Coordinates of N, CA and C in Angstrom, one line a residue:
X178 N 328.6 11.3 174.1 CA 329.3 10.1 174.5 C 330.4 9.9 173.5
X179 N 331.5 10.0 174.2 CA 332.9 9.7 173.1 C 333.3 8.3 172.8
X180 N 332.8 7.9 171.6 CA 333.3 6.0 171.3 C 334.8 6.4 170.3
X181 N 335.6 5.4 170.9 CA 336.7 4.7 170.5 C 336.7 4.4 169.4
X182 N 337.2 4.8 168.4 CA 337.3 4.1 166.9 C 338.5 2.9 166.9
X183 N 337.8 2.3 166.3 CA 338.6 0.5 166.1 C 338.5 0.8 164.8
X184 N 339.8 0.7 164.4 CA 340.5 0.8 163.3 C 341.9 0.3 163.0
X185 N 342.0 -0.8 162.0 CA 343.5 -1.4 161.6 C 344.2 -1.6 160.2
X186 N 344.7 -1.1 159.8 CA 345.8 -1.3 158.4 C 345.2 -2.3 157.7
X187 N 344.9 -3.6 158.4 CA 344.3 -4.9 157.7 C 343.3 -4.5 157.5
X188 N 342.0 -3.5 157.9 CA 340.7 -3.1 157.5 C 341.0 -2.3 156.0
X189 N 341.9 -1.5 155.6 CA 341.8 -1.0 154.8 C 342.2 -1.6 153.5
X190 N 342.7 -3.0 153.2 CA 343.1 -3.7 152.7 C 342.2 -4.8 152.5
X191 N 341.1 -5.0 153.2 CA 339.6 -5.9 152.8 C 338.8 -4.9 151.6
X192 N 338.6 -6.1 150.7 CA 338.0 -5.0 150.0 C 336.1 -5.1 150.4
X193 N 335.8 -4.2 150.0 CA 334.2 -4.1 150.3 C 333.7 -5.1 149.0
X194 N 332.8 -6.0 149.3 CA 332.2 -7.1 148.6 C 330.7 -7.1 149.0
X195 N 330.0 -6.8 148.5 CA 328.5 -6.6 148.5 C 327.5 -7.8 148.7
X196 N 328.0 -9.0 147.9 CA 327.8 -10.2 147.8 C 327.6 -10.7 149.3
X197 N 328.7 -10.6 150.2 CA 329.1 -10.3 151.4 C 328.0 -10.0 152.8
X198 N 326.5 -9.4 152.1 CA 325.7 -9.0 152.5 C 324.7 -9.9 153.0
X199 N 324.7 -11.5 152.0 CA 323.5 -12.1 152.4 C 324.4 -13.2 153.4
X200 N 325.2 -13.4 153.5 CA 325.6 -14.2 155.1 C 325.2 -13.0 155.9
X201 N 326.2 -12.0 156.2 CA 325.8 -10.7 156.9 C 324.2 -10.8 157.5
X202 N 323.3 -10.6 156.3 CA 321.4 -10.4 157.0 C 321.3 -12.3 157.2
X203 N 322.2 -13.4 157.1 CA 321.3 -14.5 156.8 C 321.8 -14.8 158.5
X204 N 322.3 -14.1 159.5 CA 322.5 -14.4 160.6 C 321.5 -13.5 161.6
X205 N 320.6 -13.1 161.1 CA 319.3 -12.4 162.0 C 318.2 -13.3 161.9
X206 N 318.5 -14.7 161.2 CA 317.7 -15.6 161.1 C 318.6 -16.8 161.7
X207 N 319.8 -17.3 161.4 CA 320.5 -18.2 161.8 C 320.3 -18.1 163.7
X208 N 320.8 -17.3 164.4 CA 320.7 -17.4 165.4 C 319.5 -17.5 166.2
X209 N 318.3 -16.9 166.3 CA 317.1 -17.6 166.5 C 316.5 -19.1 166.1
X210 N 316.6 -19.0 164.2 CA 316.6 -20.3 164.4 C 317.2 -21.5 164.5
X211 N 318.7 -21.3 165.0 CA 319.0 -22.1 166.0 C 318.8 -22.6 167.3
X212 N 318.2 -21.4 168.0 CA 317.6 -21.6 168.8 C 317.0 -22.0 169.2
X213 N 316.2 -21.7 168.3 CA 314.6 -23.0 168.3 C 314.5 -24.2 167.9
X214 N 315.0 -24.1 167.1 CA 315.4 -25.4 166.6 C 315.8 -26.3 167.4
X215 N 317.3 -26.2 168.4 CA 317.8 -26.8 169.1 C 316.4 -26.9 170.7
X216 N 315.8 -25.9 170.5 CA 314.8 -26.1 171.9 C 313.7 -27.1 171.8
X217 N 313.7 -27.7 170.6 CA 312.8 -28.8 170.3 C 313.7 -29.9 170.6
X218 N 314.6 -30.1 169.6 CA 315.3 -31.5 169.5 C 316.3 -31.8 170.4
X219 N 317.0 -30.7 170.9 CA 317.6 -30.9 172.4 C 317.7 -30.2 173.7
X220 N 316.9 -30.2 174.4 CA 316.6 -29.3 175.4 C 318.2 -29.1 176.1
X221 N 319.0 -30.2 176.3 CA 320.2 -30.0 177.1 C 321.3 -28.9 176.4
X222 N 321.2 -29.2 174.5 CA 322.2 -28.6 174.3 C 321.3 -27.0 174.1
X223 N 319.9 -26.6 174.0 CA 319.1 -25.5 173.9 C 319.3 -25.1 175.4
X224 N 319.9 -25.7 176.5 CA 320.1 -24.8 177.7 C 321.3 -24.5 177.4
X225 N 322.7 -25.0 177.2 CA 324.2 -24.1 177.2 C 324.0 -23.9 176.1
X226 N 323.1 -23.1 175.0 CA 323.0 -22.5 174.0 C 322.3 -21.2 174.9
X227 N 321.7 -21.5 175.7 CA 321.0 -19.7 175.6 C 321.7 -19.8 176.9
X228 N 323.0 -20.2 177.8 CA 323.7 -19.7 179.0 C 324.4 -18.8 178.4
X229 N 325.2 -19.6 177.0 CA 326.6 -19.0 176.3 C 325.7 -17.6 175.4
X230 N 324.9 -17.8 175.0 CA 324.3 -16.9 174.3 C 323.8 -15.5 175.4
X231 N 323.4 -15.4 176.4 CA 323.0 -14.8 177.2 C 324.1 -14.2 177.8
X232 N 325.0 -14.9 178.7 CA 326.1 -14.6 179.6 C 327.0 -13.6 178.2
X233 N 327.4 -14.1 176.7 CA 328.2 -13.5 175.9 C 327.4 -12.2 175.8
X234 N 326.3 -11.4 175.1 CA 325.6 -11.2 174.9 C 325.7 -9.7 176.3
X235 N 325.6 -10.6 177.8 CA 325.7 -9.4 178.7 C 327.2 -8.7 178.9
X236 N 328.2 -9.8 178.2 CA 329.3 -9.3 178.8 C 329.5 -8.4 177.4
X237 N 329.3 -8.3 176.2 CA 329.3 -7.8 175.2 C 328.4 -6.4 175.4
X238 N 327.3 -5.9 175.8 CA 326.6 -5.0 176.4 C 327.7 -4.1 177.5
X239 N 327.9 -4.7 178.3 CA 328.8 -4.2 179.3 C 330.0 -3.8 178.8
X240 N 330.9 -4.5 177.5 CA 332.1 -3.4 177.3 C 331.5 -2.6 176.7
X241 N 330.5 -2.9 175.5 CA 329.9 -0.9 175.0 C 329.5 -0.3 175.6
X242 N 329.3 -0.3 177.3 CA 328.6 0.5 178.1 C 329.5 1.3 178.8
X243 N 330.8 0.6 178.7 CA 332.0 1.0 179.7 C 333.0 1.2 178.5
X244 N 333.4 0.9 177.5 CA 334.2 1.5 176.4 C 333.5 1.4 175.0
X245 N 332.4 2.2 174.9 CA 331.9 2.7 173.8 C 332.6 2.4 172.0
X246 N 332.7 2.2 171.0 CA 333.3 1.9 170.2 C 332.6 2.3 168.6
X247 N 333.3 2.5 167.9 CA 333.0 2.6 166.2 C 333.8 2.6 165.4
X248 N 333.3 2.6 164.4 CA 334.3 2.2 163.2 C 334.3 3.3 162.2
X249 N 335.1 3.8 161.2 CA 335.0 4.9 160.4 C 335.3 4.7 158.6
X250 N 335.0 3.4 158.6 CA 335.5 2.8 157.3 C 334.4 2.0 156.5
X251 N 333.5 2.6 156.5 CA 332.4 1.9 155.7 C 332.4 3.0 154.3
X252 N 332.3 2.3 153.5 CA 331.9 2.6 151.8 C 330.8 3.4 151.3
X253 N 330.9 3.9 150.7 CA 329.7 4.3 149.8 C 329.4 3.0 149.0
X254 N 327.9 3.1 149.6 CA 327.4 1.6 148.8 C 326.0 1.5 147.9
X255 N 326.5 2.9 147.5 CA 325.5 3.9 146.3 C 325.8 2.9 145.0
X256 N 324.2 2.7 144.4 CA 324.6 2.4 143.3 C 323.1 1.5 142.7
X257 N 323.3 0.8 141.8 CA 322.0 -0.7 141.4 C 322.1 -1.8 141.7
X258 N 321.6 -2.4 142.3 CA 321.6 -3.9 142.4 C 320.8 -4.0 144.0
X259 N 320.3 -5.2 144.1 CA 319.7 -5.8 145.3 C 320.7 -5.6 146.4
X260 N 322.4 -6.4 146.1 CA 323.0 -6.2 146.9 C 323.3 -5.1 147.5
X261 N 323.9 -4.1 147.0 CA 324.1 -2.7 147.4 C 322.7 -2.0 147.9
X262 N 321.3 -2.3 148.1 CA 320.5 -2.0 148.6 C 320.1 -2.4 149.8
X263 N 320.8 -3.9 150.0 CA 321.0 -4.8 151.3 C 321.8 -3.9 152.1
X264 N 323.0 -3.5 151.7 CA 323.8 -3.1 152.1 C 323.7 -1.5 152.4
X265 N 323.0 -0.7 151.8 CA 322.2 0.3 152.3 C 321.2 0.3 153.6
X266 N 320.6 -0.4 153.0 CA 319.7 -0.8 154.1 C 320.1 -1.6 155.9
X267 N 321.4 -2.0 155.9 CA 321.7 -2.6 156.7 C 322.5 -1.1 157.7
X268 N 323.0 -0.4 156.5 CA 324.3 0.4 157.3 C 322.7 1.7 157.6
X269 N 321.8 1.7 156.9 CA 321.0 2.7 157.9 C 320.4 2.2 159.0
X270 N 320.4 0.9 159.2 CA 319.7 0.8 160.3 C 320.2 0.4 161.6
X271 N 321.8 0.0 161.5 CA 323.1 -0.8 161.9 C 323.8 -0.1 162.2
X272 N 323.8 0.7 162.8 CA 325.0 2.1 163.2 C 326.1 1.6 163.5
X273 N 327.5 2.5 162.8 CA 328.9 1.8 162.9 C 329.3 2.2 164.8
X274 N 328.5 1.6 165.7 CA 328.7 2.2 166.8 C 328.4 0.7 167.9
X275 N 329.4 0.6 168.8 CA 329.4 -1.0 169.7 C 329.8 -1.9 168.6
X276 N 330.9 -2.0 168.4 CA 331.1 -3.0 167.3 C 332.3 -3.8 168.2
X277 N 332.8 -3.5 169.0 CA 333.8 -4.3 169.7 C 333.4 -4.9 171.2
X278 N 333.2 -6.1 171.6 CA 333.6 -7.2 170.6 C 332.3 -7.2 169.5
X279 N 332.5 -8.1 168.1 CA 331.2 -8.1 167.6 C 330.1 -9.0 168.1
X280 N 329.0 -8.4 168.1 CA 328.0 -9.7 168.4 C 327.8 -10.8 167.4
X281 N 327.9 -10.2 166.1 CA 327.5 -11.3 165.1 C 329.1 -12.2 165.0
X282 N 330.2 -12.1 165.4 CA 330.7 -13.3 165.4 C 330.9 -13.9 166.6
X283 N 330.5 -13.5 167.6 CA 329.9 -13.9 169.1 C 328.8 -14.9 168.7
X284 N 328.1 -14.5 168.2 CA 326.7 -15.3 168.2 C 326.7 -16.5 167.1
X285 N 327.6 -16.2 166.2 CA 327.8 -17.6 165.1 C 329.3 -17.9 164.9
X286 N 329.6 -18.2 165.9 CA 331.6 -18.0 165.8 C 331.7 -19.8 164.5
X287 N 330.6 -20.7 164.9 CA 330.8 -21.6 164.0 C 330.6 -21.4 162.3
X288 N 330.1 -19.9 161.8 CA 329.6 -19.8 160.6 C 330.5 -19.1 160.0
X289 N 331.3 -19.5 159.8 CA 332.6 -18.4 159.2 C 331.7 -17.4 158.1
X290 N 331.4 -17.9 157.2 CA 330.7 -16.7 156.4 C 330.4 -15.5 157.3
X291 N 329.4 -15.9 157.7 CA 328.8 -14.4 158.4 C 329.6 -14.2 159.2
X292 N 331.4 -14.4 160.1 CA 332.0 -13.6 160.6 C 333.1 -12.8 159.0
X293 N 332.7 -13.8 158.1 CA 333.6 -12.5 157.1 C 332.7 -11.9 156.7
X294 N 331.9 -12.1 156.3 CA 331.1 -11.1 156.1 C 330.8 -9.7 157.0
X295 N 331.3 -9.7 157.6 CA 331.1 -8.6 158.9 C 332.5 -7.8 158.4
X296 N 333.3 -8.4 157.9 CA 334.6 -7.6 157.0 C 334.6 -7.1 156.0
X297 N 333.7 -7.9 155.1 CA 333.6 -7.7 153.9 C 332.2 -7.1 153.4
X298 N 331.2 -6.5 153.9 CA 330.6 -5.5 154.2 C 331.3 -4.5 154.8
X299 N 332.2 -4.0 155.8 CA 332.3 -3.0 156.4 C 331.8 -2.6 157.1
X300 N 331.3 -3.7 158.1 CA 330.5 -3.7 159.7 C 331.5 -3.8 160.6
X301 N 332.8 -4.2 160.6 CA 333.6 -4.2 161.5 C 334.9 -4.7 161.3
X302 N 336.0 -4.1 162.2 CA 336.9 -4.4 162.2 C 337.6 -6.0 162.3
X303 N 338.8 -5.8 161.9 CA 339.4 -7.5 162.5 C 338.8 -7.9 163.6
X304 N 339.4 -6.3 164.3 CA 339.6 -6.8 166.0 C 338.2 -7.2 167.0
X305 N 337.2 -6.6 165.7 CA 336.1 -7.2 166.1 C 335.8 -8.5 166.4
X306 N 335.9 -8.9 165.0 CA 336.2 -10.3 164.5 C 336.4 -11.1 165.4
X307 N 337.9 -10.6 166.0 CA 338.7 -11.5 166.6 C 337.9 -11.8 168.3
X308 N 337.8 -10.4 168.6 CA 337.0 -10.5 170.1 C 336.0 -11.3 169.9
X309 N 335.0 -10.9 169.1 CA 334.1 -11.8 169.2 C 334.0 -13.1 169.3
X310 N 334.9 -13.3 168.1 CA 335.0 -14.8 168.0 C 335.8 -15.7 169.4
X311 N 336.8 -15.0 170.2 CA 337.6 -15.0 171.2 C 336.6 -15.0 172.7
X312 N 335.7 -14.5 172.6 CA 335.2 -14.1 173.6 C 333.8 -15.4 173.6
X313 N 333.4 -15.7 172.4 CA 332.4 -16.9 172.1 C 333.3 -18.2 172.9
X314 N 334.3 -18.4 172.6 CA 335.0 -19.6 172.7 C 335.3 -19.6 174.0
X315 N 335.5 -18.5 175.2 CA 336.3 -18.7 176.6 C 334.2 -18.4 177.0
X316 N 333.2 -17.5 177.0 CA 332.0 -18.0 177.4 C 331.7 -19.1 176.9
X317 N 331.5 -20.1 176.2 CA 331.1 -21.3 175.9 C 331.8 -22.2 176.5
X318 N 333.3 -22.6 177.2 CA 334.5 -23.3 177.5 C 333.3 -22.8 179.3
X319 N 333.7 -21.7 179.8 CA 333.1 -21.7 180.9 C 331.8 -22.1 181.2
X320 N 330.5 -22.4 180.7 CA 329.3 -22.6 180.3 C 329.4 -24.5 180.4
X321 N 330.1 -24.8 179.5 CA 330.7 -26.3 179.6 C 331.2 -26.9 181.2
X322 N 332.1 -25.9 181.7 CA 333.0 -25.8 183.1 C 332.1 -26.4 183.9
X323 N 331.1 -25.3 183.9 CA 330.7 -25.0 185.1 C 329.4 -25.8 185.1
X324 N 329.1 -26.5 183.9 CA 327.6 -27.4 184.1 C 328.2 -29.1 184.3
X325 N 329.6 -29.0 183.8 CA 330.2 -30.2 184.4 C 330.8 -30.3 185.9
X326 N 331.0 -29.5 186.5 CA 331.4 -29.0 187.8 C 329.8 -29.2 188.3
X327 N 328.5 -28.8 187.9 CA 327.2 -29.2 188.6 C 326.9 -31.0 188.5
X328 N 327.2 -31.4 187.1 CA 326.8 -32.7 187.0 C 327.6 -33.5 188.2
X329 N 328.8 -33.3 188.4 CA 330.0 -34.0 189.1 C 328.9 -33.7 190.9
X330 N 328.6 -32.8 191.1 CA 328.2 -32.7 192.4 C 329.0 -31.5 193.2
X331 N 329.8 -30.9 192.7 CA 331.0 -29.8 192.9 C 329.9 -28.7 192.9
X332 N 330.3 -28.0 193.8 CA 329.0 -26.5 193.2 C 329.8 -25.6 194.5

């Protein structure tokens, strides 16, 4: 399978920040429990949370299925400390591979940390960044659309 490398001048110019790592893992917890969280206390906004989450999510699956993608700029992140072991541990399990759009700033476009963080580890490109975050905002805008288009009586 031939993936596309996403790669930009601005990527080489972020520097790698290790620190960087605990937003990075603290969004494998954020996004479920938000989830649930919201599925107790508001059932309305816990439905256009798992429409936008779901619909982003398939259309995100579908470009890596149809334009494959990776990145070629991650660090050696050899060394001591908790952080650089996070960050070990992340890039072995995390393959620099489907990174456009990203999911993690798809899935928390409101948490800026963890979309820099996805920079500043060396998980992904801007243009990651940017799709993701681009792509959260036009599925969530349509999700909105189209459940006010049901309330109205329009279908």
């Amino acid at each position: 399978l031939r993936h596309h490398l996403i790669h930009t001048p601005v990527d080489d110019v972020i520097p790698f920040v290790p620190a960087f790592i605990i937003p990075y893992v603290l969004w494998y917890f954020y996004v479920p429990g938000m989830m649930l969280f919201m599925c107790f206390k508001d059932r309305e906004v816990f439905m256009r949370q798992v429409a936008t989450l779901f619909t982003g999510a398939f259309i995100c699956i579908t470009v890596f299925a149809l334009y494959p993608t990776r990145i070629d700029f991650r660090p050696d992140a050899s060394g001591d400390g908790l952080l650089l072991a996070l960050c070990r541990l992340i890039y072995a399990n995390d393959q620099p591979y489907n990174v456009l759009p990203s999911l993690h700033c798809y899935e928390a476009v409101i948490a800026v940390l963890i979309c820099l963080s996805t920079l500043f580890v060396k998980q992904h490109s801007v243009l990651d960044l940017v799709s993701g975050c681009l792509l959260a905002g036009l599925v969530y805008a349509a999700v909105v659309y189209l459940k006010n288009r049901k309330m109205r009586g329009i279908e």
